[in-house]
Short mmCIF file of C-alpha atoms in Angstrom, two decimals:
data_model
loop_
_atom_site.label_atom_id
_atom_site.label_comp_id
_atom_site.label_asym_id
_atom_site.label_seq_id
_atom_site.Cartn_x
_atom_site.Cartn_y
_atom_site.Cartn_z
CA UNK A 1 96.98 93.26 127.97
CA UNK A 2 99.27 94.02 130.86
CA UNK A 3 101.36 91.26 131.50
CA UNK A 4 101.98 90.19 135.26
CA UNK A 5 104.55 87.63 136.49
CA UNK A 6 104.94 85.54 139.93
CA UNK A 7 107.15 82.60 141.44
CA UNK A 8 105.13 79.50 140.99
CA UNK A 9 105.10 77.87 144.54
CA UNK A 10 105.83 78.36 148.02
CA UNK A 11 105.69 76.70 151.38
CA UNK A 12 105.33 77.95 154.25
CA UNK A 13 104.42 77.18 157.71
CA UNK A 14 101.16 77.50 159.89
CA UNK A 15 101.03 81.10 161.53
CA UNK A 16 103.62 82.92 159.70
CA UNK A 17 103.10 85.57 157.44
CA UNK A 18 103.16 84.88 154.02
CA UNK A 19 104.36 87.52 151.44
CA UNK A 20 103.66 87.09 147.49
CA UNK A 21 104.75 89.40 145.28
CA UNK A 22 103.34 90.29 141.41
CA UNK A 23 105.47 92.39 138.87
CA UNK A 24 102.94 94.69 136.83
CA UNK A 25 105.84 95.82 134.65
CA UNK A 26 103.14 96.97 132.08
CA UNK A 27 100.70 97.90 134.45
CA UNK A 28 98.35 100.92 132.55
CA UNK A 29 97.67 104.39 134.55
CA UNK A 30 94.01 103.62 134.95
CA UNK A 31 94.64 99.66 135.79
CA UNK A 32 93.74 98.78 139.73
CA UNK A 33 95.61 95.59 141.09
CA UNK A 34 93.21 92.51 142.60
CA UNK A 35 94.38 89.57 143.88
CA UNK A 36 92.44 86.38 143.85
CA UNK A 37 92.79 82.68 145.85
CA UNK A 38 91.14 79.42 144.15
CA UNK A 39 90.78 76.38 146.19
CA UNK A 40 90.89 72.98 144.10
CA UNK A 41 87.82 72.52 141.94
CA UNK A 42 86.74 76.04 142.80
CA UNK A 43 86.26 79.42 140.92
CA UNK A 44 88.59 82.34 142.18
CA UNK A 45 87.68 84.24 144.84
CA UNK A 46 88.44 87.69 145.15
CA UNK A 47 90.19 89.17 147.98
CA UNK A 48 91.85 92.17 147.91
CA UNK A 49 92.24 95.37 145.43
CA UNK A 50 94.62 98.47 145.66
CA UNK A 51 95.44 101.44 143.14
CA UNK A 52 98.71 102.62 145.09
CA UNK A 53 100.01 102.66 149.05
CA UNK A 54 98.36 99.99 151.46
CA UNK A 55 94.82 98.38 151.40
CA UNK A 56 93.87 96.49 154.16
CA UNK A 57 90.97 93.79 155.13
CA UNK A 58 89.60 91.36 157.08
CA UNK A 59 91.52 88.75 155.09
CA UNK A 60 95.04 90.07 154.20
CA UNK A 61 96.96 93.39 153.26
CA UNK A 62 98.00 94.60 149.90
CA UNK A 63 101.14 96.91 149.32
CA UNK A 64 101.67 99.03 146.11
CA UNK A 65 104.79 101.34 145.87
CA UNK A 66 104.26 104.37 144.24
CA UNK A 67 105.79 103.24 140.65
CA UNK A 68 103.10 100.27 141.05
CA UNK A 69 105.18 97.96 139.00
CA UNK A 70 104.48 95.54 141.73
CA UNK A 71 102.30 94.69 144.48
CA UNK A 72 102.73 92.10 147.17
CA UNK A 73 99.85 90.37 149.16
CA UNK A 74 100.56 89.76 152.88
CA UNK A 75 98.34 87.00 154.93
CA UNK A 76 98.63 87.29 158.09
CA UNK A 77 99.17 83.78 160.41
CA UNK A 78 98.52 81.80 157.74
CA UNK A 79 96.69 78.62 158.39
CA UNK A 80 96.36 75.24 156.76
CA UNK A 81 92.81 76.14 154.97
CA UNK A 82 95.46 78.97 153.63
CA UNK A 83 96.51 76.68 151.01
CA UNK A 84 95.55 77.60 147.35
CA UNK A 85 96.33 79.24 144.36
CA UNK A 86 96.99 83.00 144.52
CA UNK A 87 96.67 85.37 141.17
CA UNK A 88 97.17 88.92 140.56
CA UNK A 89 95.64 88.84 137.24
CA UNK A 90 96.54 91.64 134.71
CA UNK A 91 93.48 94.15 134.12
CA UNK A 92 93.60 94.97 130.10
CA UNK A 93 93.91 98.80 130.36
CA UNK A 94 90.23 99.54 132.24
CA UNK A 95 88.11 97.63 130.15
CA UNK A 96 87.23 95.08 132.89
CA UNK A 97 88.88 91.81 131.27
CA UNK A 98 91.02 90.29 133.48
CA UNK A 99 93.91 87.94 132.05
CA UNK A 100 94.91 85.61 134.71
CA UNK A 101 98.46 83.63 135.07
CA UNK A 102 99.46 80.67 136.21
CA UNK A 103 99.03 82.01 139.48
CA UNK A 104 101.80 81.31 142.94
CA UNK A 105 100.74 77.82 145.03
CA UNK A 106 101.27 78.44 148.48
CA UNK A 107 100.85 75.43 150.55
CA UNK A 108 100.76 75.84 154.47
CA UNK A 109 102.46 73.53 156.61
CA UNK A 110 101.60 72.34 159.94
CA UNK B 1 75.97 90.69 146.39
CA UNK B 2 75.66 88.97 143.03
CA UNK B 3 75.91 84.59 142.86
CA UNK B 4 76.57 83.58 140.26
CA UNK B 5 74.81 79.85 138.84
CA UNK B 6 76.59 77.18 136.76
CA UNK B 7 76.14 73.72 136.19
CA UNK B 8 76.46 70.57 135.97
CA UNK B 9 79.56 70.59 138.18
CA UNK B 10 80.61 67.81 136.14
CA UNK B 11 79.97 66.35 132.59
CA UNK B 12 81.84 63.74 130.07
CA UNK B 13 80.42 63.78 126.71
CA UNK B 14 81.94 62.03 123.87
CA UNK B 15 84.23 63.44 120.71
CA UNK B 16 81.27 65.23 117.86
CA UNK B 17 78.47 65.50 120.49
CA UNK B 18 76.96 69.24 121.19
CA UNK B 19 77.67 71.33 124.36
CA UNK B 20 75.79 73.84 126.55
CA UNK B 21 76.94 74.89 130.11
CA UNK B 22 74.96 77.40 131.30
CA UNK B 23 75.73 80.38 133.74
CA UNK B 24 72.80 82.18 135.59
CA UNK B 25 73.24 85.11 137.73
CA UNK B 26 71.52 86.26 140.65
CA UNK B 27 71.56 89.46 143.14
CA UNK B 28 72.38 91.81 140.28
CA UNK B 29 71.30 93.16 137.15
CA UNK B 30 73.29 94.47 133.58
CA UNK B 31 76.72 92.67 134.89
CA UNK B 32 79.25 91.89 132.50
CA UNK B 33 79.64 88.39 132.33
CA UNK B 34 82.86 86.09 131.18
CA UNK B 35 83.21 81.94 130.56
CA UNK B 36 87.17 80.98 131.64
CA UNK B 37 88.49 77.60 130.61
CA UNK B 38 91.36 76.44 133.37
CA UNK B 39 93.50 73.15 131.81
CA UNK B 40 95.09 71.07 134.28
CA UNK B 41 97.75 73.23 136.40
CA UNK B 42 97.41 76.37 134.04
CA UNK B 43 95.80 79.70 134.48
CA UNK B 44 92.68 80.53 133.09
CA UNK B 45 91.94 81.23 129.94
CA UNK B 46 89.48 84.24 129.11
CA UNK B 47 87.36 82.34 126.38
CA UNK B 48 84.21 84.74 126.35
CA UNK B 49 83.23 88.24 127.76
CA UNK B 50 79.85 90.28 127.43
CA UNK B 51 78.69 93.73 128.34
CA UNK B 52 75.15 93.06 127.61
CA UNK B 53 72.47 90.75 126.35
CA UNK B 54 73.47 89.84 122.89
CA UNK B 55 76.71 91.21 123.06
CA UNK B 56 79.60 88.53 122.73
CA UNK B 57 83.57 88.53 122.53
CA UNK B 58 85.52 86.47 121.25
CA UNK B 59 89.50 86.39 122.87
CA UNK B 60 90.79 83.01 121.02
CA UNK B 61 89.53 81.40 118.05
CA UNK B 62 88.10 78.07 119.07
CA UNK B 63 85.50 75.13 118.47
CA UNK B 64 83.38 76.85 121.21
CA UNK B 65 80.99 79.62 121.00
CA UNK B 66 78.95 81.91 123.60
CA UNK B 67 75.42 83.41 123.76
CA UNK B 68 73.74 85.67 126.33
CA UNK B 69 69.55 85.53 125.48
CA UNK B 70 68.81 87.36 128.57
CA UNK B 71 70.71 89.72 130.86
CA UNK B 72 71.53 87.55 133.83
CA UNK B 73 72.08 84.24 131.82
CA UNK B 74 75.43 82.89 129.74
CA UNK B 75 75.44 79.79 127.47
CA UNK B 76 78.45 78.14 126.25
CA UNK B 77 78.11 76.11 123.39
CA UNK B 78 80.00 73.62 120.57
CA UNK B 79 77.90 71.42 117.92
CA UNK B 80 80.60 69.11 118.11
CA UNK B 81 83.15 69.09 120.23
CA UNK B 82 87.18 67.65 120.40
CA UNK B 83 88.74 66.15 122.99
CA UNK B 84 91.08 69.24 123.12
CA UNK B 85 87.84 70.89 124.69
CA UNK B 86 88.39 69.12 128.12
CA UNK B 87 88.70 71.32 130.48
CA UNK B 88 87.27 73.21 133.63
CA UNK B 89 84.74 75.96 132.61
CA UNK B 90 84.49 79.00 134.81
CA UNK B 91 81.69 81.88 134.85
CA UNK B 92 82.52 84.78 136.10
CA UNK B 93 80.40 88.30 136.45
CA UNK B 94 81.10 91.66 137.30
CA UNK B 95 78.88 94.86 138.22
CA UNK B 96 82.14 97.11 138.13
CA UNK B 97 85.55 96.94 138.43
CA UNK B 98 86.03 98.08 142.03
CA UNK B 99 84.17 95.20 143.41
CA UNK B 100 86.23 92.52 141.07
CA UNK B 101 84.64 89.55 139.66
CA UNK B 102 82.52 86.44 141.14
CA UNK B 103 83.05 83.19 140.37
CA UNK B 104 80.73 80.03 140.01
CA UNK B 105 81.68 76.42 140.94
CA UNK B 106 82.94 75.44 137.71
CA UNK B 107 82.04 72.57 135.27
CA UNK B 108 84.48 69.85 134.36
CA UNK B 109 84.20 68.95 131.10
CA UNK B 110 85.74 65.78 130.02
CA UNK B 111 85.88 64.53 126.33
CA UNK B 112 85.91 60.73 125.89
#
C-alpha cells in the first residue's frame, strides 16, 4: 500500500479557509486521491476525489500538482460544525482498499 | 445512493463470549464491502474486505473473523473474544472507486 502522511492537528478560526495538505510520496499511476471527514462516534464521510489539477464541490476544493505526490484540501469559511477528523487515505494500487491514517484534527474556533 | 446498516451502536460483552455485528446494505447491489476497527485516537484499521458473497480477506491476523451469506449483508464474528478486541467497528461499502466508500454508524465494542 501507498503510504500517505499529514500533520496531526490544527486550529483554526470560524470563516477562514482552512488548507490540509497529504504527501502521497508512493502514490501508484492508477491511484485517485479522496479525502474523508469523521465526526466523533461517526463513520467517515467522503467528500472530495481528484486524479490531478483542481476538483471542486459544494463542500470544499481539492488541489493535485501534476507530480501528485501531494494533494491539499481547501474548506472554504470554515465553521464550527467544521470540526473533525480529516483523512486522505492511501488507495492500495486500484484495487479499491483504502488504508487510512491517523488522519489531521482540525478544530474551528469561534 | 447506497446506506449502509450496522448495529447495535453500542455493545459490552465480557472476555470468552461470541461476537456478531452485522452490516446490511441498502440502495445498491454487488458492492464490495469492508469491516474497519478504529482504537481510541488511531486511524482505522482495514480488518475485512469482500468483492462478493462468500468472498472474504483477511489484512491482519486476528481473533476475529468475517462472513458475507448474501450480497448486501456482512457479519463480523469471534467465538471468544479478548479484551484487546475493544474497539469501534466500522462497515464500509463501495459500488466503484470513483464514488468512494460509505460508511455506517459504527458499533462500540467494549470488552469487560
Amino acid at each position: 500500500l501507498a503510504k500517505t502522511t499529514q500533520p496531526i492537528s490544527m486550529d483554526s478560526y470560524e470563516g477562514q479557509e482552512v488548507n490540509i495538505t497529504c504527501s502521497h510520496n508512493n502514490i501508484a499511476t492508477n491511484d485517485y486521491i479522496t479525502w474523508y471527514q469523521q465526526f466523533p462516534s461517526q463513520g467517515p464521510r467522503f467528500i472530495i476525489q481528484g486524479y490531478k489539477t483542481k476538483v471542486t464541490n459544494e463542500v470544499a476544493s481539492l488541489f493535485i500538482p501534476a507530480d501528485r505526490k501531494s494533494s491539499t484540501l481547501s474548506l472554504p469559511r470554515v465553521s464550527l460544525s467544521d470540526t473533525a477528523v480529516y483523512y486522505c487515505p492511501d488507495e492500495c494500487h486500484g484495487n479499491n482498499r483504502l488504508a487510512f491514517g491517523k488522519g489531521n484534527q482540525v478544530v474551528v474556533i469561534p | 445512493s447506497q446506506t449502509i446498516h450496522q448495529w447495535p451502536a453500542t455493545l459490552v460483552q465480557p472476555v470468552g463470549s461470541p461476537l456478531s455485528l452485522e452490516c446490511t446494505v441498502e440502495g445498491t447491489s454487488n458492492p464490495n464491502l469492508y469491516w474497519y476497527r478504529q482504537a481510541a485516537g488511531r486511524g482505522l484499521q482495514l480488518l475485512f474486505y469482500s468483492v462478493g458473497i462468500g468472498q472474504i480477506s483477511s489484512e491482519v491476523p486476528q481473533n476475529l473473523s468475517a462472513s458475507r451469506p448474501q450480497d448486501r449483508q456482512f457479519i463480523l464474528s469471534s467465538k471468544k473474544l479478548l479484551l484487546s478486541d475493544s474497539g469501534f467497528f466500522l462497515c464500509a461499502g463501495s459500488v466503484n472507486r470513483e464514488s468512494g466508500y460509505t460508511f455506517g454508524s459504527g458499533t462500540r465494542l467494549t470488552v469487560v
